[in-house]
Amino acid sequence: MITVIGVFDDIDLAEEASSYLLANEFTGENIDLYTHNQAIDNDNRITNFFSHLIDDEKKATHFGSLAQQGTLVTVHALSAREAQEAVDALNNYGALEVNADDESSGKSQMIERIVADDKRLRTI
């Protein structure tokens, strides 16, 4: 499984991206939408999520700080083709640039790792 993450400044764009994916062969059980103001333990949930997903502490911290300020769309893709479709959709709907260093580029990121159910950031 490939996890695709996109961070948005605008919740409406994140919701539109999620709706687009749902209308184009993705299922609700494979898409998570999480906004920074959904839970009291927000910082811990986001920190745990990115620490679980990304081994590089610098990148995990960077993604976490972006997500704590906006809306996060996570797609749990079943194939590389599906993951690329999710990346394209999230980028087309305005995912933020998430460079953690000079070597990485792009907006939505694909990470080849399954996210445990208890770590997923789901709408509450």
PDB file of C-alpha atoms in Angstrom:
ATOM      1  CA  MET A   1       0.000   0.000   0.000  1.00  0.00           C
ATOM      2  CA  ILE A   2       1.167   3.518  -0.774  1.00  0.00           C
ATOM      3  CA  THR A   3       0.162   6.455   1.392  1.00  0.00           C
ATOM      4  CA  VAL A   4      -0.291   9.780  -0.388  1.00  0.00           C
ATOM      5  CA  ILE A   5      -0.427  12.953   1.676  1.00  0.00           C
ATOM      6  CA  GLY A   6      -1.426  16.449   0.658  1.00  0.00           C
ATOM      7  CA  VAL A   7      -1.583  19.502   2.912  1.00  0.00           C
ATOM      8  CA  PHE A   8      -3.988  22.345   2.112  1.00  0.00           C
ATOM      9  CA  ASP A   9      -4.337  25.904   3.400  1.00  0.00           C
ATOM     10  CA  ASP A  10      -7.953  26.001   2.259  1.00  0.00           C
ATOM     11  CA  ILE A  11     -10.326  23.401   3.722  1.00  0.00           C
ATOM     12  CA  ASP A  12     -12.726  23.885   0.808  1.00  0.00           C
ATOM     13  CA  LEU A  13     -10.036  22.840  -1.683  1.00  0.00           C
ATOM     14  CA  ALA A  14      -9.179  19.808   0.463  1.00  0.00           C
ATOM     15  CA  GLU A  15     -12.849  18.803   0.524  1.00  0.00           C
ATOM     16  CA  GLU A  16     -13.129  19.310  -3.248  1.00  0.00           C
ATOM     17  CA  ALA A  17     -10.063  17.104  -3.795  1.00  0.00           C
ATOM     18  CA  SER A  18     -11.577  14.408  -1.560  1.00  0.00           C
ATOM     19  CA  SER A  19     -14.906  14.635  -3.394  1.00  0.00           C
ATOM     20  CA  TYR A  20     -13.148  14.338  -6.734  1.00  0.00           C
ATOM     21  CA  LEU A  21     -11.309  11.208  -5.587  1.00  0.00           C
ATOM     22  CA  LEU A  22     -14.530   9.671  -4.266  1.00  0.00           C
ATOM     23  CA  ALA A  23     -16.204  10.329  -7.615  1.00  0.00           C
ATOM     24  CA  ASN A  24     -13.301   8.659  -9.445  1.00  0.00           C
ATOM     25  CA  GLU A  25     -12.963   5.104  -8.164  1.00  0.00           C
ATOM     26  CA  PHE A  26     -11.552   5.793  -4.677  1.00  0.00           C
ATOM     27  CA  THR A  27     -13.466   4.662  -1.593  1.00  0.00           C
ATOM     28  CA  GLY A  28     -14.185   6.556   1.575  1.00  0.00           C
ATOM     29  CA  GLU A  29     -12.370   3.965   3.649  1.00  0.00           C
ATOM     30  CA  ASN A  30      -9.132   4.837   1.820  1.00  0.00           C
ATOM     31  CA  ILE A  31      -9.356   8.625   2.145  1.00  0.00           C
ATOM     32  CA  ASP A  32      -8.832  10.563   5.371  1.00  0.00           C
ATOM     33  CA  LEU A  33      -9.526  14.283   5.761  1.00  0.00           C
ATOM     34  CA  TYR A  34      -8.214  15.957   8.886  1.00  0.00           C
ATOM     35  CA  THR A  35      -8.281  19.622   9.884  1.00  0.00           C
ATOM     36  CA  HIS A  36      -6.056  21.199  12.497  1.00  0.00           C
ATOM     37  CA  ASN A  37      -8.980  22.153  14.740  1.00  0.00           C
ATOM     38  CA  GLN A  38     -10.699  18.767  14.989  1.00  0.00           C
ATOM     39  CA  ALA A  39      -9.344  17.547  18.293  1.00  0.00           C
ATOM     40  CA  ILE A  40      -7.866  18.749  21.556  1.00  0.00           C
ATOM     41  CA  ASP A  41      -4.969  16.307  21.202  1.00  0.00           C
ATOM     42  CA  ASN A  42      -4.314  17.549  17.658  1.00  0.00           C
ATOM     43  CA  ASP A  43      -0.556  18.104  18.042  1.00  0.00           C
ATOM     44  CA  ASN A  44      -0.004  14.616  19.470  1.00  0.00           C
ATOM     45  CA  ARG A  45      -2.130  12.915  16.798  1.00  0.00           C
ATOM     46  CA  ILE A  46      -0.328  14.692  13.984  1.00  0.00           C
ATOM     47  CA  THR A  47       3.101  14.088  15.524  1.00  0.00           C
ATOM     48  CA  ASN A  48       2.323  10.376  16.007  1.00  0.00           C
ATOM     49  CA  PHE A  49       0.976  10.078  12.472  1.00  0.00           C
ATOM     50  CA  PHE A  50       4.027  11.557  10.769  1.00  0.00           C
ATOM     51  CA  SER A  51       6.504   9.810  13.082  1.00  0.00           C
ATOM     52  CA  HIS A  52       4.815   6.512  12.196  1.00  0.00           C
ATOM     53  CA  LEU A  53       4.789   7.286   8.467  1.00  0.00           C
ATOM     54  CA  ILE A  54       8.158   8.971   7.894  1.00  0.00           C
ATOM     55  CA  ASP A  55      11.464   7.655   9.249  1.00  0.00           C
ATOM     56  CA  ASP A  56      13.340  10.924   8.657  1.00  0.00           C
ATOM     57  CA  GLU A  57      12.687  12.999  11.800  1.00  0.00           C
ATOM     58  CA  LYS A  58      13.317  16.318  10.022  1.00  0.00           C
ATOM     59  CA  LYS A  59      10.772  15.539   7.310  1.00  0.00           C
ATOM     60  CA  ALA A  60       8.243  14.177   9.809  1.00  0.00           C
ATOM     61  CA  THR A  61       8.526  17.365  11.887  1.00  0.00           C
ATOM     62  CA  HIS A  62       8.229  19.537   8.779  1.00  0.00           C
ATOM     63  CA  PHE A  63       5.097  17.754   7.535  1.00  0.00           C
ATOM     64  CA  GLY A  64       3.638  17.845  11.040  1.00  0.00           C
ATOM     65  CA  SER A  65       4.120  21.592  11.370  1.00  0.00           C
ATOM     66  CA  LEU A  66       2.413  22.193   8.016  1.00  0.00           C
ATOM     67  CA  ALA A  67      -0.488  19.897   8.885  1.00  0.00           C
ATOM     68  CA  GLN A  68      -1.001  21.571  12.265  1.00  0.00           C
ATOM     69  CA  GLN A  69      -1.831  24.793  10.438  1.00  0.00           C
ATOM     70  CA  GLY A  70      -4.096  23.469   7.682  1.00  0.00           C
ATOM     71  CA  THR A  71      -6.037  20.504   6.373  1.00  0.00           C
ATOM     72  CA  LEU A  72      -4.502  17.151   5.574  1.00  0.00           C
ATOM     73  CA  VAL A  73      -5.836  14.737   2.951  1.00  0.00           C
ATOM     74  CA  THR A  74      -4.414  11.235   3.157  1.00  0.00           C
ATOM     75  CA  VAL A  75      -5.081   8.610   0.489  1.00  0.00           C
ATOM     76  CA  HIS A  76      -4.226   4.961   1.133  1.00  0.00           C
ATOM     77  CA  ALA A  77      -3.676   3.744  -2.430  1.00  0.00           C
ATOM     78  CA  LEU A  78      -3.727   0.094  -3.440  1.00  0.00           C
ATOM     79  CA  SER A  79      -1.367   0.461  -6.419  1.00  0.00           C
ATOM     80  CA  ALA A  80       1.262   2.787  -7.881  1.00  0.00           C
ATOM     81  CA  ARG A  81      -1.208   3.860 -10.574  1.00  0.00           C
ATOM     82  CA  GLU A  82      -3.830   4.747  -7.975  1.00  0.00           C
ATOM     83  CA  ALA A  83      -1.224   6.601  -5.884  1.00  0.00           C
ATOM     84  CA  GLN A  84      -0.168   8.691  -8.886  1.00  0.00           C
ATOM     85  CA  GLU A  85      -3.808   9.531  -9.632  1.00  0.00           C
ATOM     86  CA  ALA A  86      -4.209  10.689  -6.031  1.00  0.00           C
ATOM     87  CA  VAL A  87      -1.040  12.817  -6.237  1.00  0.00           C
ATOM     88  CA  ASP A  88      -2.258  14.431  -9.454  1.00  0.00           C
ATOM     89  CA  ALA A  89      -5.693  15.164  -8.000  1.00  0.00           C
ATOM     90  CA  LEU A  90      -4.361  16.628  -4.746  1.00  0.00           C
ATOM     91  CA  ASN A  91      -1.868  18.789  -6.626  1.00  0.00           C
ATOM     92  CA  ASN A  92      -4.521  19.962  -9.095  1.00  0.00           C
ATOM     93  CA  TYR A  93      -6.726  21.065  -6.205  1.00  0.00           C
ATOM     94  CA  GLY A  94      -4.001  23.143  -4.560  1.00  0.00           C
ATOM     95  CA  ALA A  95      -1.924  21.003  -2.206  1.00  0.00           C
ATOM     96  CA  LEU A  96       0.876  23.045  -0.647  1.00  0.00           C
ATOM     97  CA  GLU A  97       4.534  22.778  -1.553  1.00  0.00           C
ATOM     98  CA  VAL A  98       6.021  20.593   1.192  1.00  0.00           C
ATOM     99  CA  ASN A  99       9.773  20.624   0.565  1.00  0.00           C
ATOM    100  CA  ALA A 100      11.560  19.563   3.733  1.00  0.00           C
ATOM    101  CA  ASP A 101      14.993  20.226   2.237  1.00  0.00           C
ATOM    102  CA  ASP A 102      16.645  21.225  -1.024  1.00  0.00           C
ATOM    103  CA  GLU A 103      16.603  17.638  -2.313  1.00  0.00           C
ATOM    104  CA  SER A 104      12.856  17.069  -2.190  1.00  0.00           C
ATOM    105  CA  SER A 105      10.411  18.783  -4.444  1.00  0.00           C
ATOM    106  CA  GLY A 106       6.752  18.638  -5.124  1.00  0.00           C
ATOM    107  CA  LYS A 107       3.486  18.999  -3.388  1.00  0.00           C
ATOM    108  CA  SER A 108       1.660  15.791  -2.542  1.00  0.00           C
ATOM    109  CA  GLN A 109       4.012  13.054  -1.417  1.00  0.00           C
ATOM    110  CA  MET A 110       3.899   9.281  -1.935  1.00  0.00           C
ATOM    111  CA  ILE A 111       5.261   7.132   0.861  1.00  0.00           C
ATOM    112  CA  GLU A 112       5.373   3.371   0.483  1.00  0.00           C
ATOM    113  CA  ARG A 113       4.163   2.450   3.922  1.00  0.00           C
ATOM    114  CA  ILE A 114       0.908   1.232   5.386  1.00  0.00           C
ATOM    115  CA  VAL A 115      -0.476   3.402   8.155  1.00  0.00           C
ATOM    116  CA  ALA A 116      -1.802   1.486  11.159  1.00  0.00           C
ATOM    117  CA  ASP A 117      -5.503   2.125  11.816  1.00  0.00           C
ATOM    118  CA  ASP A 118      -4.834   3.625  15.238  1.00  0.00           C
ATOM    119  CA  LYS A 119      -2.441   6.197  13.681  1.00  0.00           C
ATOM    120  CA  ARG A 120      -4.689   7.323  10.816  1.00  0.00           C
ATOM    121  CA  LEU A 121      -6.013  10.886  10.869  1.00  0.00           C
ATOM    122  CA  ARG A 122      -9.689  10.504  10.183  1.00  0.00           C
ATOM    123  CA  THR A 123     -12.489  13.009  10.320  1.00  0.00           C
ATOM    124  CA  ILE A 124     -13.825  13.073  13.841  1.00  0.00           C
TER     125      ILE A 124
END
